[in-house]
Tab-separated table of C-alpha atoms and ligand atoms in Angstrom:
chain	number	residue	atom	x	y	z
A	1	UNK	CA	23.279	29.013	-100.918
A	2	UNK	CA	25.791	30.494	-103.320
A	3	UNK	CA	28.720	28.201	-103.898
A	4	UNK	CA	32.004	29.982	-103.407
A	5	UNK	CA	33.416	31.366	-106.596
A	6	UNK	CA	30.726	29.939	-108.855
A	7	UNK	CA	28.586	32.624	-110.426
A	8	UNK	CA	26.587	30.403	-112.746
A	9	UNK	CA	25.886	26.690	-112.789
A	10	UNK	CA	23.939	24.710	-115.359
A	11	UNK	CA	22.896	21.292	-114.096
A	12	UNK	CA	21.813	18.457	-116.334
A	13	UNK	CA	20.763	20.841	-119.082
A	14	UNK	CA	19.016	19.110	-121.951
A	15	UNK	CA	17.169	20.611	-124.907
A	16	UNK	CA	15.195	18.543	-127.396
A	17	UNK	CA	13.775	19.801	-130.658
A	18	UNK	CA	11.412	16.991	-131.620
A	19	UNK	CA	13.687	13.987	-132.062
A	20	UNK	CA	16.872	16.051	-132.085
A	21	UNK	CA	18.758	16.447	-128.817
A	22	UNK	CA	20.612	19.731	-129.255
A	23	UNK	CA	21.980	19.847	-125.682
A	24	UNK	CA	22.433	16.649	-123.655
A	25	UNK	CA	22.756	16.568	-119.907
A	26	UNK	CA	25.313	19.386	-119.726
A	27	UNK	CA	26.779	20.482	-116.415
A	28	UNK	CA	28.603	23.775	-116.696
A	29	UNK	CA	30.086	25.846	-113.895
A	30	UNK	CA	31.332	29.349	-114.496
A	31	UNK	CA	33.763	30.864	-112.003
A	32	UNK	CA	33.178	34.445	-110.964
A	33	UNK	CA	35.472	36.793	-112.889
A	34	UNK	CA	36.722	34.316	-115.477
A	35	UNK	CA	36.619	34.320	-119.263
A	36	UNK	CA	35.387	30.854	-120.146
A	37	UNK	CA	35.559	29.792	-123.790
A	38	UNK	CA	32.829	27.515	-125.116
A	39	UNK	CA	33.919	25.781	-128.284
A	40	UNK	CA	32.791	22.932	-130.492
A	41	UNK	CA	31.906	22.178	-134.104
A	42	UNK	CA	28.915	23.737	-135.881
A	43	UNK	CA	25.668	22.350	-134.561
A	44	UNK	CA	27.277	21.236	-131.271
A	45	UNK	CA	24.630	23.066	-129.246
A	46	UNK	CA	26.606	26.119	-128.122
A	47	UNK	CA	24.024	28.754	-129.075
A	48	UNK	CA	21.217	26.605	-127.702
A	49	UNK	CA	23.049	26.285	-124.378
A	50	UNK	CA	23.353	30.088	-124.233
A	51	UNK	CA	19.629	30.411	-124.964
A	52	UNK	CA	18.812	28.020	-122.128
A	53	UNK	CA	20.974	30.001	-119.702
A	54	UNK	CA	19.598	33.380	-120.770
A	55	UNK	CA	15.995	32.151	-120.684
A	56	UNK	CA	15.414	32.674	-124.399
A	57	UNK	CA	14.382	28.996	-124.486
A	58	UNK	CA	13.317	26.713	-121.695
A	59	UNK	CA	15.348	23.557	-121.091
A	60	UNK	CA	13.595	20.211	-121.610
A	61	UNK	CA	15.406	19.088	-118.475
A	62	UNK	CA	17.837	20.564	-116.008
A	63	UNK	CA	18.266	23.878	-114.258
A	64	UNK	CA	20.407	26.978	-114.101
A	65	UNK	CA	21.535	28.644	-110.899
A	66	UNK	CA	22.849	32.189	-110.856
A	67	UNK	CA	24.553	33.335	-107.664
A	68	UNK	CA	23.169	30.214	-106.044
A	69	UNK	CA	19.534	30.910	-106.978
A	70	UNK	CA	17.523	28.966	-109.484
A	71	UNK	CA	16.749	31.125	-112.515
A	72	UNK	CA	15.410	28.391	-114.775
A	73	UNK	CA	11.837	29.071	-115.726
A	74	UNK	CA	12.211	32.844	-115.451
A	75	UNK	CA	11.644	34.904	-118.554
A	76	UNK	CA	14.692	36.298	-120.327
A	77	UNK	CA	13.745	39.840	-119.260
A	78	UNK	CA	13.726	38.775	-115.588
A	79	UNK	CA	17.022	36.925	-116.008
A	80	UNK	CA	18.509	40.005	-117.646
A	81	UNK	CA	17.371	42.192	-114.742
A	82	UNK	CA	19.242	39.859	-112.392
A	83	UNK	CA	22.447	40.318	-114.361
A	84	UNK	CA	22.689	37.586	-117.016
A	85	UNK	CA	22.694	38.687	-120.649
A	86	UNK	CA	23.567	37.085	-123.992
A	87	UNK	CA	24.467	38.589	-127.338
A	88	UNK	CA	22.918	37.016	-130.401
A	89	UNK	CA	25.033	35.113	-132.902
A	90	UNK	CA	23.040	36.737	-135.701
A	91	UNK	CA	23.090	40.422	-134.815
A	92	UNK	CA	19.704	42.053	-135.287
A	93	UNK	CA	19.714	45.657	-134.174
A	94	UNK	CA	16.668	47.817	-134.751
A	95	UNK	CA	18.081	48.868	-138.079
A	96	UNK	CA	16.170	52.117	-138.482
A	97	UNK	CA	16.859	53.282	-134.935
A	98	UNK	CA	20.013	55.186	-134.140
A	99	UNK	CA	22.980	53.416	-132.605
A	100	UNK	CA	22.327	55.310	-129.359
A	101	UNK	CA	18.646	54.343	-129.253
A	102	UNK	CA	19.546	50.684	-129.748
A	103	UNK	CA	21.805	50.782	-126.716
A	104	UNK	CA	19.205	52.702	-124.687
A	105	UNK	CA	16.892	49.722	-125.179
A	106	UNK	CA	19.473	47.688	-123.269
A	107	UNK	CA	19.559	50.258	-120.469
A	108	UNK	CA	15.764	50.095	-120.089
A	109	UNK	CA	15.784	46.304	-119.767
A	110	UNK	CA	18.745	45.988	-117.442
A	111	UNK	CA	19.559	45.914	-113.750
A	112	UNK	CA	19.126	49.648	-113.153
A	113	UNK	CA	15.507	49.834	-112.011
A	114	UNK	CA	13.298	52.014	-114.220
A	115	UNK	CA	15.940	54.472	-115.441
A	116	UNK	CA	14.731	57.871	-116.611
A	117	UNK	CA	15.210	58.615	-120.289
A	118	UNK	CA	18.180	60.851	-119.548
A	119	UNK	CA	19.746	58.234	-117.241
A	120	UNK	CA	19.287	55.563	-119.933
A	121	UNK	CA	20.863	57.931	-122.417
A	122	UNK	CA	23.874	58.482	-120.150
A	123	UNK	CA	24.326	54.736	-119.627
A	124	UNK	CA	24.013	54.115	-123.364
A	125	UNK	CA	26.455	56.835	-124.266
A	126	UNK	CA	29.023	55.597	-121.784
A	127	UNK	CA	28.792	52.101	-123.251
A	128	UNK	CA	29.141	53.431	-126.797
A	129	UNK	CA	32.303	55.263	-125.751
A	130	UNK	CA	33.594	52.133	-124.079
A	131	UNK	CA	32.906	50.110	-127.232
A	132	UNK	CA	34.434	52.702	-129.565
A	133	UNK	CA	31.136	53.677	-131.177
A	134	UNK	CA	30.465	57.084	-129.617
A	135	UNK	CA	31.053	58.976	-132.846
A	136	UNK	CA	28.370	56.833	-134.510
A	137	UNK	CA	25.753	57.457	-131.805
A	138	UNK	CA	23.415	59.372	-134.107
A	139	UNK	CA	23.766	57.115	-137.148
A	140	UNK	CA	21.156	54.520	-138.010
A	141	UNK	CA	22.254	51.077	-136.835
A	142	UNK	CA	22.001	49.750	-140.392
A	143	UNK	CA	24.856	52.040	-141.464
A	144	UNK	CA	27.398	50.203	-139.282
A	145	UNK	CA	29.814	47.649	-140.702
A	146	UNK	CA	29.515	44.061	-139.438
A	147	UNK	CA	32.264	44.780	-136.931
A	148	UNK	CA	30.394	47.884	-135.770
A	149	UNK	CA	27.135	45.946	-135.474
A	150	UNK	CA	28.872	43.326	-133.346
A	151	UNK	CA	30.228	46.030	-131.063
A	152	UNK	CA	26.761	47.584	-130.967
A	153	UNK	CA	25.391	44.235	-129.821
A	154	UNK	CA	28.028	44.166	-127.077
A	155	UNK	CA	27.236	47.765	-126.066
A	156	UNK	CA	23.507	46.949	-125.888
A	157	UNK	CA	24.250	43.971	-123.659
A	158	UNK	CA	26.597	46.009	-121.438
A	159	UNK	CA	23.960	48.721	-121.022
A	160	UNK	CA	21.913	46.168	-119.068
A	161	UNK	CA	24.759	46.212	-116.511
A	162	UNK	CA	25.334	42.449	-116.457
A	163	UNK	CA	27.307	40.429	-113.953
A	164	UNK	CA	27.813	37.762	-116.582
A	165	UNK	CA	27.926	38.282	-120.331
A	166	UNK	CA	27.461	35.463	-122.845
A	167	UNK	CA	29.107	36.365	-126.152
A	168	UNK	CA	28.055	34.256	-129.137
A	169	UNK	CA	30.548	34.406	-132.020
A	170	UNK	CA	31.269	38.113	-131.743
A	171	UNK	CA	34.463	37.613	-133.757
A	172	UNK	CA	32.905	35.713	-136.679
A	173	UNK	CA	33.382	37.486	-139.988
A	174	UNK	CA	35.820	40.061	-138.636
A	175	UNK	CA	39.200	40.733	-140.235
A	176	UNK	CA	42.361	40.301	-138.108
A	177	UNK	CA	42.499	43.971	-137.068
A	178	UNK	CA	38.831	44.007	-136.071
A	179	UNK	CA	39.305	40.688	-134.285
A	180	UNK	CA	42.150	42.063	-132.177
A	181	UNK	CA	40.180	45.195	-131.407
A	182	UNK	CA	37.137	43.213	-130.306
A	183	UNK	CA	39.294	40.865	-128.213
A	184	UNK	CA	40.769	43.901	-126.484
A	185	UNK	CA	37.220	45.023	-125.777
A	186	UNK	CA	36.373	41.602	-124.322
A	187	UNK	CA	39.375	41.832	-121.992
A	188	UNK	CA	38.429	45.381	-120.987
A	189	UNK	CA	34.899	44.220	-120.137
A	190	UNK	CA	36.332	41.431	-118.005
A	191	UNK	CA	38.664	43.941	-116.313
A	192	UNK	CA	35.522	45.764	-115.171
A	193	UNK	CA	34.652	42.671	-113.169
A	194	UNK	CA	32.169	41.169	-115.610
A	195	UNK	CA	32.336	37.393	-115.989
A	196	UNK	CA	32.365	36.275	-119.622
A	197	UNK	CA	31.469	33.102	-121.464
A	198	UNK	CA	32.465	33.343	-125.097
A	199	UNK	CA	31.545	31.043	-127.976
A	200	UNK	CA	34.160	31.284	-130.668
A	201	UNK	CA	35.532	29.360	-133.634
A	202	UNK	CA	38.818	31.230	-133.823
A	203	UNK	CA	40.927	28.963	-131.627
A	204	UNK	CA	43.964	31.206	-131.724
A	205	UNK	CA	41.879	34.081	-130.385
A	206	UNK	CA	40.188	31.946	-127.770
A	207	UNK	CA	43.407	30.399	-126.568
A	208	UNK	CA	44.816	33.842	-125.837
A	209	UNK	CA	41.710	35.262	-124.205
A	210	UNK	CA	40.323	32.456	-122.046
A	211	UNK	CA	41.431	31.080	-118.723
A	212	UNK	CA	39.438	27.880	-119.303
A	213	UNK	CA	37.672	26.138	-122.144
A	214	UNK	CA	34.670	23.843	-122.267
A	215	UNK	CA	33.939	21.820	-125.394
A	216	UNK	CA	30.572	20.698	-126.720
A	217	UNK	CA	30.139	18.053	-129.387
A	218	UNK	CA	26.734	16.773	-130.490
A	219	UNK	CA	25.183	18.418	-127.456
A	220	UNK	CA	27.504	16.802	-124.906
A	221	UNK	CA	30.284	18.397	-122.946
A	222	UNK	CA	33.307	16.336	-123.956
A	223	UNK	CA	36.147	18.276	-122.329
A	224	UNK	CA	36.887	21.107	-119.946
A	225	UNK	CA	40.070	22.610	-118.547
A	226	UNK	CA	42.997	24.845	-119.409
A	227	UNK	CA	43.165	25.876	-123.079
A	228	UNK	CA	46.420	23.976	-123.632
A	229	UNK	CA	45.083	20.746	-122.145
A	230	UNK	CA	41.728	20.970	-123.883
A	231	UNK	CA	43.112	21.747	-127.331
A	232	UNK	CA	45.551	18.829	-127.045
A	233	UNK	CA	42.796	16.415	-125.962
A	234	UNK	CA	42.352	13.696	-128.615
A	235	UNK	CA	38.543	13.781	-128.149
A	236	UNK	CA	38.552	17.479	-128.997
A	237	UNK	CA	40.855	17.042	-131.975
A	238	UNK	CA	38.600	14.270	-133.287
A	239	UNK	CA	35.471	16.382	-132.855
A	240	UNK	CA	37.076	19.220	-134.790
A	241	UNK	CA	38.372	17.024	-137.562
A	242	UNK	CA	34.854	15.700	-137.936
A	243	UNK	CA	36.026	12.116	-138.212
A	244	UNK	CA	33.765	9.251	-137.122
A	245	UNK	CA	33.216	9.178	-133.392
A	246	UNK	CA	34.676	6.151	-131.704
B	1	ADP	P1	25.995	25.720	-132.449
B	1	ADP	O1	25.680	27.074	-131.915
B	1	ADP	O2	26.954	24.947	-131.603
B	1	ADP	O3	26.433	25.749	-133.879
B	1	ADP	P2	23.141	25.295	-132.177
B	1	ADP	O4	22.890	25.396	-130.722
B	1	ADP	O5	22.798	26.463	-133.010
B	1	ADP	O6	24.656	24.851	-132.422
B	1	ADP	O7	22.348	24.050	-132.758
B	1	ADP	C1	22.430	22.757	-132.187
B	1	ADP	C2	21.481	21.836	-132.941
B	1	ADP	O8	20.139	22.194	-132.639
B	1	ADP	C3	21.632	21.912	-134.448
B	1	ADP	O9	21.401	20.623	-134.977
B	1	ADP	C4	20.536	22.866	-134.851
B	1	ADP	O10	20.092	22.616	-136.157
B	1	ADP	C5	19.455	22.537	-133.823
B	1	ADP	N1	18.582	23.676	-133.510
B	1	ADP	C6	18.983	24.844	-132.963
B	1	ADP	N2	17.938	25.659	-132.761
B	1	ADP	C7	16.846	24.977	-133.180
B	1	ADP	C8	15.449	25.283	-133.226
B	1	ADP	N3	14.971	26.445	-132.783
B	1	ADP	N4	14.617	24.342	-133.720
B	1	ADP	C9	15.085	23.146	-134.159
B	1	ADP	N5	16.386	22.797	-134.140
B	1	ADP	C10	17.261	23.701	-133.662
B	2	MG	MG1	25.864	28.943	-132.694
């Protein structure tokens, strides 16, 4: 049964790499329609948690429910077809393919069942327009700036027609103008009814964009709540300052 208002729920998620526990017993609930910020120091387990949710890696323990149904154990392609998609922290477009072709790949793997080539092209083009990349449609992906490649990654993810989009550091490396532009894009995506979880280091940006924050530190969720409360939480401040953990 779908719980009211909860689109995605991770329960007891744990991921071990040999002796290292990258994600420890994390419970995470995402409310339908929200922009949830996931923050925490480098190595806290944020990207790994995204990979567990999107099926890129299998959890050592725990499960993920999407719209009340267990999706853990499904392949990432099957999870994507249901409406859950993640962008990659390290963008890796098919560099020799055109910008349009890269986004068409997303359309072929998404929720629209077996789109024709022309339908996939239409979807891809619409997403490029939405992401401000339409005029670059014919250029090779490698010719884009970092900011352009990040927006390409977002467009590719959107072409799968997700219900929930996991954005991993899409603002990293962008200048202030590009940051604002990409944040506007994130809000516009959310305004289309797509739920967003965003991993971000820029706390000013995240504070303005997110309705709630969750904080990971050394694989554990250490805080969750409104941005103001979370950022004032001494545990969070300590984690960010990198001082010894009490
Ligand atoms: P974050 O995204 O919060 O910076 P990550 O999820 O990338 O953190 O990494 C969490 C921890 O797991 C780090 O110690 C990292 O080195 C480790 N880790 C991540 N991916 C792997 C992997 N594929 N194999 C081994 N260790 C990994
Ligand atoms: Mg990361």
